[in-house]
XYZ file of C-alpha atoms in Angstrom:
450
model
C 0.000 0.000 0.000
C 3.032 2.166 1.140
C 4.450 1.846 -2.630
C 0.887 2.769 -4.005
C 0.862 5.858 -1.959
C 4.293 6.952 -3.574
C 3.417 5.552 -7.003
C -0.128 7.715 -6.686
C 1.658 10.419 -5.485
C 4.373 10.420 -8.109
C 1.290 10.491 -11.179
C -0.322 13.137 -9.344
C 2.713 15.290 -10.021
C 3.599 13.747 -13.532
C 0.024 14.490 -14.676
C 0.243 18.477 -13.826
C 3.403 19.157 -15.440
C 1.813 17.006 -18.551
C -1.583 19.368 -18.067
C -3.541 16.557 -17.372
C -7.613 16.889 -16.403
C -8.480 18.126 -13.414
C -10.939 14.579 -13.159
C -7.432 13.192 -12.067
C -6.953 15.029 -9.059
C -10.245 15.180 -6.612
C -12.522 12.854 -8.415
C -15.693 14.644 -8.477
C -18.504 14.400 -10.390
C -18.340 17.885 -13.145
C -15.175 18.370 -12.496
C -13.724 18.590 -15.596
C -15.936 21.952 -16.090
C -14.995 22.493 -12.611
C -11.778 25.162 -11.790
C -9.135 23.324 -9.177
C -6.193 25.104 -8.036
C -4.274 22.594 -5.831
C -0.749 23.387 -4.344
C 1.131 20.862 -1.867
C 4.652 21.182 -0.978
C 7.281 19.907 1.266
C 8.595 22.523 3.350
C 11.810 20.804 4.561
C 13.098 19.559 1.006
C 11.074 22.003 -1.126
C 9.933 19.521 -3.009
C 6.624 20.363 -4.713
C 3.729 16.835 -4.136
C 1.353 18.456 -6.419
C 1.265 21.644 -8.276
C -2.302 21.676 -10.366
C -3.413 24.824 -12.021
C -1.723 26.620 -9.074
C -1.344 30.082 -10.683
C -5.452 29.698 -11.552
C -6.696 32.964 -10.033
C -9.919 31.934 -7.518
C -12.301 32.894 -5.247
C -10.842 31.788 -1.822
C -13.683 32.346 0.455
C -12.322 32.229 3.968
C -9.622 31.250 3.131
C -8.398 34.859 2.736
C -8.334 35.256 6.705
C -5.335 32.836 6.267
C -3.937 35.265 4.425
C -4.884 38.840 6.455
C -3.717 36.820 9.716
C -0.296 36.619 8.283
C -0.134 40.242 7.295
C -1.441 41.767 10.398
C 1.001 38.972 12.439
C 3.655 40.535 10.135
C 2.839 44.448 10.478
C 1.395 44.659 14.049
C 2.296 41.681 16.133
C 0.182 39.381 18.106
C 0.782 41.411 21.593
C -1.031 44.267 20.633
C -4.468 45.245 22.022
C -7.162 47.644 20.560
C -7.313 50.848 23.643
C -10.843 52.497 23.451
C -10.729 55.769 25.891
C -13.903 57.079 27.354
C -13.340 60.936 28.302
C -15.996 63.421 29.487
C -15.476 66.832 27.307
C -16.490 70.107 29.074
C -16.069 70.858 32.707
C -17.970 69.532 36.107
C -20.466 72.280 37.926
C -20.663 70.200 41.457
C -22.114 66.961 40.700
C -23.266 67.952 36.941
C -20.965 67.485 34.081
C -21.405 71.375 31.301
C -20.481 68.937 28.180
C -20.403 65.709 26.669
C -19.525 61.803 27.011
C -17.432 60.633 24.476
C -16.126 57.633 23.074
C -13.356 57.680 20.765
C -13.480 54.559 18.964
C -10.466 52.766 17.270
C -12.574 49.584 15.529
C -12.372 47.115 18.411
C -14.199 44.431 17.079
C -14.426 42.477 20.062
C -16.149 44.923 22.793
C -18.686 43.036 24.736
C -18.468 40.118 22.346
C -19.514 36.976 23.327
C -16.839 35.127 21.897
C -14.566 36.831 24.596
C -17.311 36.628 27.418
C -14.362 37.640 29.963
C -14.295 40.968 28.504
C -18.453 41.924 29.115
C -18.873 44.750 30.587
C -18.094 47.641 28.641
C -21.708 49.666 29.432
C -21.233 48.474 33.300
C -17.590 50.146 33.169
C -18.317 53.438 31.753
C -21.079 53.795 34.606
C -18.780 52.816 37.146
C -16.401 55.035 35.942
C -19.174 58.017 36.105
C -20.255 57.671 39.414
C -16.105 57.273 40.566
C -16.093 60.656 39.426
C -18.695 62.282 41.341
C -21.094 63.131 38.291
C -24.921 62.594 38.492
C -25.772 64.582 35.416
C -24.223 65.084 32.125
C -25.891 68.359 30.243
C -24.762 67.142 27.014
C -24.896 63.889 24.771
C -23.558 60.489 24.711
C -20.958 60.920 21.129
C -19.581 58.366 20.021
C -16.698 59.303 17.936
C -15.990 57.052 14.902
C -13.175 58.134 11.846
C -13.027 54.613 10.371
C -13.319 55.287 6.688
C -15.067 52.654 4.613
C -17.065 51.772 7.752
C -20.291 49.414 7.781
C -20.219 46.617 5.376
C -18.767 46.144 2.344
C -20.647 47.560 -1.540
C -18.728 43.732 -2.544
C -20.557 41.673 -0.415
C -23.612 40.073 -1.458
C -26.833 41.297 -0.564
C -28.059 38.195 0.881
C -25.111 37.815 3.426
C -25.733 41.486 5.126
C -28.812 40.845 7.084
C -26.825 37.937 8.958
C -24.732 37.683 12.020
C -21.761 36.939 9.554
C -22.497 39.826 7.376
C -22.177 42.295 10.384
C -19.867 45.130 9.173
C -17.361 46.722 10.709
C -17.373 50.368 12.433
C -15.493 52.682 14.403
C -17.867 51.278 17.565
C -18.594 47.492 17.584
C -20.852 46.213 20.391
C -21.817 42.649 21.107
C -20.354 41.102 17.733
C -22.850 44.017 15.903
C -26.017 41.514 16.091
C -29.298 41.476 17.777
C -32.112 39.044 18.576
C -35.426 39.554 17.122
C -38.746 38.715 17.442
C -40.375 38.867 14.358
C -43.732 38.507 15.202
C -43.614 41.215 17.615
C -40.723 43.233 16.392
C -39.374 42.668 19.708
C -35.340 42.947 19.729
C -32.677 42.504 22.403
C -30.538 44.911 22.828
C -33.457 48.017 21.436
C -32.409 48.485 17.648
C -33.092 52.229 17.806
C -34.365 53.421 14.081
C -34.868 49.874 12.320
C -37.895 49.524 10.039
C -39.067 45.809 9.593
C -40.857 44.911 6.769
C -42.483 41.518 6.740
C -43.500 39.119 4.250
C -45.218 35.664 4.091
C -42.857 32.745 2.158
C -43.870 29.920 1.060
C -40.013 28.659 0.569
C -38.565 29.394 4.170
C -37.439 32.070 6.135
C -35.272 34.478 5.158
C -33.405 38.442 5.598
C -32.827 40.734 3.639
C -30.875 43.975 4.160
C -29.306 46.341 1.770
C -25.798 47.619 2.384
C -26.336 50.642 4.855
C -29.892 50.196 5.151
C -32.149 50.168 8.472
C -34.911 48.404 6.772
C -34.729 45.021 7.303
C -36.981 42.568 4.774
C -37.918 39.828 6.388
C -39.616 36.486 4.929
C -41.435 33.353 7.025
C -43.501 30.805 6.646
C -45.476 31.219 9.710
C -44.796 35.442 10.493
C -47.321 35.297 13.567
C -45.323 32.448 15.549
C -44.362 34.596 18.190
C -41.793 31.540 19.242
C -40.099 32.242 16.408
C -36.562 34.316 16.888
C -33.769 35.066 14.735
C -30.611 36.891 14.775
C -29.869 39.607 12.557
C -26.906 42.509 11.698
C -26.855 45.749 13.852
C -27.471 48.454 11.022
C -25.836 50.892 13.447
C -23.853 49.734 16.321
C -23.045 52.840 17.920
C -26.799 54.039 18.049
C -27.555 50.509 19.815
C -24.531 51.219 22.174
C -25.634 54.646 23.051
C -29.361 53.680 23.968
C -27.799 50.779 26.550
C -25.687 53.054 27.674
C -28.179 56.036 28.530
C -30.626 53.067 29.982
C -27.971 51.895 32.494
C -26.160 55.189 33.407
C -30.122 56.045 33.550
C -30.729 53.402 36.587
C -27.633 54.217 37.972
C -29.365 57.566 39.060
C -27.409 59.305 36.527
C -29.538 61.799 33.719
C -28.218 62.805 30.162
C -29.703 65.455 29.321
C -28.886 65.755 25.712
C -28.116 69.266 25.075
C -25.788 70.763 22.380
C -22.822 71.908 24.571
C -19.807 73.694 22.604
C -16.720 72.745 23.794
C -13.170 73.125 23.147
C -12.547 69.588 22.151
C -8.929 68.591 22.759
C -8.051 71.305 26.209
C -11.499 69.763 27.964
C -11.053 66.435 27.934
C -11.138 64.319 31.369
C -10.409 60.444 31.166
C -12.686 58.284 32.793
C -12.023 54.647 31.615
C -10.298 53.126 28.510
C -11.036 49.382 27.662
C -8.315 47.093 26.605
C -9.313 44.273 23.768
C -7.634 40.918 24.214
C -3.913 40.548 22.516
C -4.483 40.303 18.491
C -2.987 36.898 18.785
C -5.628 35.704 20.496
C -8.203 37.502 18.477
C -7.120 35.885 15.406
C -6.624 32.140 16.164
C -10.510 32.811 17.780
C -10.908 34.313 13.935
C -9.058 31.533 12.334
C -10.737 28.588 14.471
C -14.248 30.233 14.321
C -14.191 31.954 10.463
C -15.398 35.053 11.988
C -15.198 38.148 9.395
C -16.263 40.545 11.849
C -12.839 39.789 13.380
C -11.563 39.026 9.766
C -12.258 43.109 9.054
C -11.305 44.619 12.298
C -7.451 42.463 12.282
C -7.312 44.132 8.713
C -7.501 47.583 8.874
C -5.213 47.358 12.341
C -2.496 46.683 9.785
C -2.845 50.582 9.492
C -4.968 52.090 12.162
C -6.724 54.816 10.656
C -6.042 54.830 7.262
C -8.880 53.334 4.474
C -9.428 49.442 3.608
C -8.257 50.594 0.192
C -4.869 51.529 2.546
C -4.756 48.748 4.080
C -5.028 46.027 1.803
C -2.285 48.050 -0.716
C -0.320 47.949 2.672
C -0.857 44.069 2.574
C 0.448 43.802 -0.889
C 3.173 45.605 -0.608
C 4.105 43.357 2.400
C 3.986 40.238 0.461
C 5.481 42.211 -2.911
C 8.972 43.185 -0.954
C 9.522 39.340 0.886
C 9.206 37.835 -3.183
C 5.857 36.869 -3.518
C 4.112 37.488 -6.232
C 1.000 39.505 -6.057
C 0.647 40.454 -9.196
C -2.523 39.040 -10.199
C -4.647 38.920 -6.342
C -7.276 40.856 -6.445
C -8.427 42.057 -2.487
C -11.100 43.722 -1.346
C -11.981 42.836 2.164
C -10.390 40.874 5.162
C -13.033 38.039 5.373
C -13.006 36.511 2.000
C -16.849 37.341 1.865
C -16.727 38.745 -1.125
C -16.791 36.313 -4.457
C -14.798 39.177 -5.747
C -11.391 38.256 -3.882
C -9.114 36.154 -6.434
C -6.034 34.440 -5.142
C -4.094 31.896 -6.536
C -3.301 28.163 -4.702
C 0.982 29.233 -5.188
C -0.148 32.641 -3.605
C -1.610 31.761 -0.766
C 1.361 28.713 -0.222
C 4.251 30.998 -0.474
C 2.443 33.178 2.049
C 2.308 30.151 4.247
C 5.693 28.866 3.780
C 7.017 32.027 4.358
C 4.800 31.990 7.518
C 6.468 29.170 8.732
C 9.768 29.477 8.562
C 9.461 32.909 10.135
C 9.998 34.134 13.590
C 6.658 34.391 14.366
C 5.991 30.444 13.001
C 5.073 28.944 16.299
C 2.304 31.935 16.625
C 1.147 31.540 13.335
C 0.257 27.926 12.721
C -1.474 27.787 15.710
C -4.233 30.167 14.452
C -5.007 27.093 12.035
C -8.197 24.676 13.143
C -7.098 21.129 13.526
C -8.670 18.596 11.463
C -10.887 16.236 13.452
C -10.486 18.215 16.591
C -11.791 22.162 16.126
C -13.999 24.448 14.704
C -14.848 24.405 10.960
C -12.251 21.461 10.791
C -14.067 19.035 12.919
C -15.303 16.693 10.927
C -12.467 16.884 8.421
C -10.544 13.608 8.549
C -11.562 12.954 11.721
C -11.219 9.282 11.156
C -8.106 8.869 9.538
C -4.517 8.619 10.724
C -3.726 12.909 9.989
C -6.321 13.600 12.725
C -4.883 16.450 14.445
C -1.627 16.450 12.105
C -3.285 18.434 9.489
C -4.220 22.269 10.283
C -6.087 24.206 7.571
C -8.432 27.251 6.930
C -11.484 26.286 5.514
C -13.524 28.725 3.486
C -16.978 27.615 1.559
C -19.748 29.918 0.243
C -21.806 28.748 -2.850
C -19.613 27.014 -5.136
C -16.823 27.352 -3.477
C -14.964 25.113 -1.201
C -11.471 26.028 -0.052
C -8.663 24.825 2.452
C -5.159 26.104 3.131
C -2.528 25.583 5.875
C -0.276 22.827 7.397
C 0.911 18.956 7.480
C 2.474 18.646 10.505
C 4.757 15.482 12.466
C 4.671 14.308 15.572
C 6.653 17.053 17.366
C 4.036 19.654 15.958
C 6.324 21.039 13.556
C 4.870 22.221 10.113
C 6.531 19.782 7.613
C 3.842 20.842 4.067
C 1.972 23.671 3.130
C -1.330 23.071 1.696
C -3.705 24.277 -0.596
C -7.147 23.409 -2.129
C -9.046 25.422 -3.628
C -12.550 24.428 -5.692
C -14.569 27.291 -6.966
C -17.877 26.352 -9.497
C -18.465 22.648 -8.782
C -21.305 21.060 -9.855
C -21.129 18.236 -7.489
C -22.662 18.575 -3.661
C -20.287 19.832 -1.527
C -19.912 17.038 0.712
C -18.143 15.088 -2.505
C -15.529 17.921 -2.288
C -14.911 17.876 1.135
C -14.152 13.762 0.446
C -12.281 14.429 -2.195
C -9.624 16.757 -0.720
C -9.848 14.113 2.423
C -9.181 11.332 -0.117
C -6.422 13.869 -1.932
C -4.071 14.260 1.330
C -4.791 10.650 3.175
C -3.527 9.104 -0.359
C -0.296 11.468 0.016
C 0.389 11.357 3.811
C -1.001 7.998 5.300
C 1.334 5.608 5.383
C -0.922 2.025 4.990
């Protein structure tokens, strides 16, 4: 079996350099009218196991988190942490504050998220920083100050992601992974959505949402709209309003009034610091990114490549990055952090050399352990979970329709990275499971021993 492995192996490689079909390679029903970029190389020798269609330019779903991980590693570190100051602007008149709360946001993604449930609090910590400070009235407003550029989602993604919890854009203020529960039979929603317009709409096919890109008019579609058992979670339209209603609510029953008056203040020689909250490290933002495919995250790791500056910025930034250590970049095309987006086109060699670079960096250890194991985590779970490279083989997975996509690691028995991987299947015809047992087949034909 050992020699048929080798033997299987060896064709595999003949038949690219000969341009053989792509029917050769996964096995799948269509897939000769199917596009397969497939990259698999030995990191230690170099030696390339199987280069198909490799500089094929496709759609790598989530798979481009792999890829904005290692940039942000590179450029920012995994020690880092997102610092969100709360100030009051103005000046205090005994117990009553002449001016303004304000919250100068630097696109934390992860405030009050629940994938960090340690850090909950934020609302609780601004009025306990309040009443430290003597103050049982602020004349002014709650501000929330936000210069990301390019906030909110993305004019790329698809319509019919937005309305989600995975199409949740990202903004200067991000609150409780931007996402709310709602009751659509009563319009109900926890936390209060202030300004959101719900449309409904009886379906015959199933339920569904629909919300436009910057839109507070949420479309939604059920079988049954009166079932008032019936609750679904949706995309905040506006964070920072949602924020700044819990906020006023709980400073509120804390005995403390906002009045809401337009104070004028001198902005920058006024400013008193009441509390700033700390985000986790970045590391551990992105392997909960990595292991969870969460483009909320995705976005928010992204543009702190270059706090500040535009996506368009950032992603250039990114480029240039992977332009000055050799790789080619050439013909990527990248227009978000997430992979969301079918627009995003990256190549199987592309997103290797990014990873083999990756590993035989300083910063290899940090890296490889953002990746999911197979049979053991996240999106990866089920993936050769009952085969011998359980837990030896670490990869991104990224899937949205017609796409299926994997890239990362082989690694041996002292958890070093010994191959870099890459599958990538855009337009099959075939159900998806086939693909998913086709790359399985793929990589337990070139690493299993019996």
């Amino acid at each position: 079996m050992k020699f048929l492995n080798i033997v299987l192996a060896f064709a595999l490689c003949v038949s690219v350099t000969a341009g053989a079909s792509a029917g050769d390679i996964l096995g799948i029903d269509g897939e000769e009218s199917t596009s397969v970029g497939i990259y698999i190389k030995d990191l230690k020798t170099g030696k390339v196991l199987v280069d198909h269609n490799s500089d094929l330019a496709l759609t790598p779903a989530s798979v481009m988190k792999a890829v904005t991980t290692a940039s942000t590693l590179s450029l920012a570190g995994a020690d880092k942490r997102f610092r969100t100051p709360v100030v009051l602007r103005g000046s205090a008149s005994g117990a009553s504050w002449d001016g303004d709360l304000v919250v100068h946001t630097v696109a934390d993604p992860t405030i009050e998220s629940e994938n960090f449930k340690s850090r909950y609090g934020f609302c609780d910590s601004v009025v306990a920083a309040v009443k430290r400070a003597g103050i049982s009235k602020i004349n002014g407003r709650i501000v929330i100050d936000q210069p990301l550029e390019n906030a909110g989602e993305i004019g790329k993604w698809e319509i019919e992601d937005v309305a989600w919890p995975y199409g949740a854009g990202l903004y200067g203020l991000n609150w409780r992974d931007n996402t709310f529960t709602l009751h659509p039979a009563t319009g109900e929603t926890k936390p209060f959505v202030p300004g959101l317009k719900i449309e409904m709409h009886r379906s015959t096919s199933g339920n569904d949402l629909i919300r436009g890109v910057g839109s507070d008019v949420l479309t939604i579609y059920s079988r049954n709209p009166n079932d008032k058992k019936w609750a679904v979670r949706s995309s905040m339209p506006d964070p920072a309003a949602v924020f700044r209603h819990e906020l006023e609510a709980k400073l509120k029953a804390a005995g403390i009034t906002v009045a809401g008056k337009e104070i004028k203040t001198d902005c920058e020689a006024a400013e008193r610091k009441l509390y700033t909250h700390v985000s986790p490290a970045y590391g551990e933002i992105m392997r909960s990114l990595m292991v969870r495919s969460d483009n909320l995250f995705a976005e928010g790791m992204l543009r702190a490549i270059a706090p500040g500056a535009s996506r368009k910025d950032c992603i250039k930034r990114e480029k240039e990055l992977w332009a000055t250590r050799g790789i080619n970049t050439k013909y990527t095309i990248i227009n978000d952090g997430s992979g969301l987006t079918r627009a995003n086109r990256l190549s199987a060699r592309f997103i290797a050399d990014v990873l083999a670079w990756m590993a035989s960096s300083p910063q290899a250890k940090t890296y490889t352990t953002f990746f999911p194991r197979a049979g053991k985590e996240g999106t990866l779970r089920g993936f050769l979970a009952k085969s011998e490279l359980k837990g030896l083989v670490a990869l991104k997975t990224g899937s949205v329709s017609s796409v299926q996509a994997y890239a990362g690691y082989k690694f041996d028995d002292e958890g070093e990275p010994t191959h870099v991987i890459v599958i990538m299947v855009n337009g099959f015809f075939c159900p998806r499971s086939q693909v998913r047992e086709g790359a399985e087949q793929l990589l337990i034909d070139l690493f299993c021993k019996d």
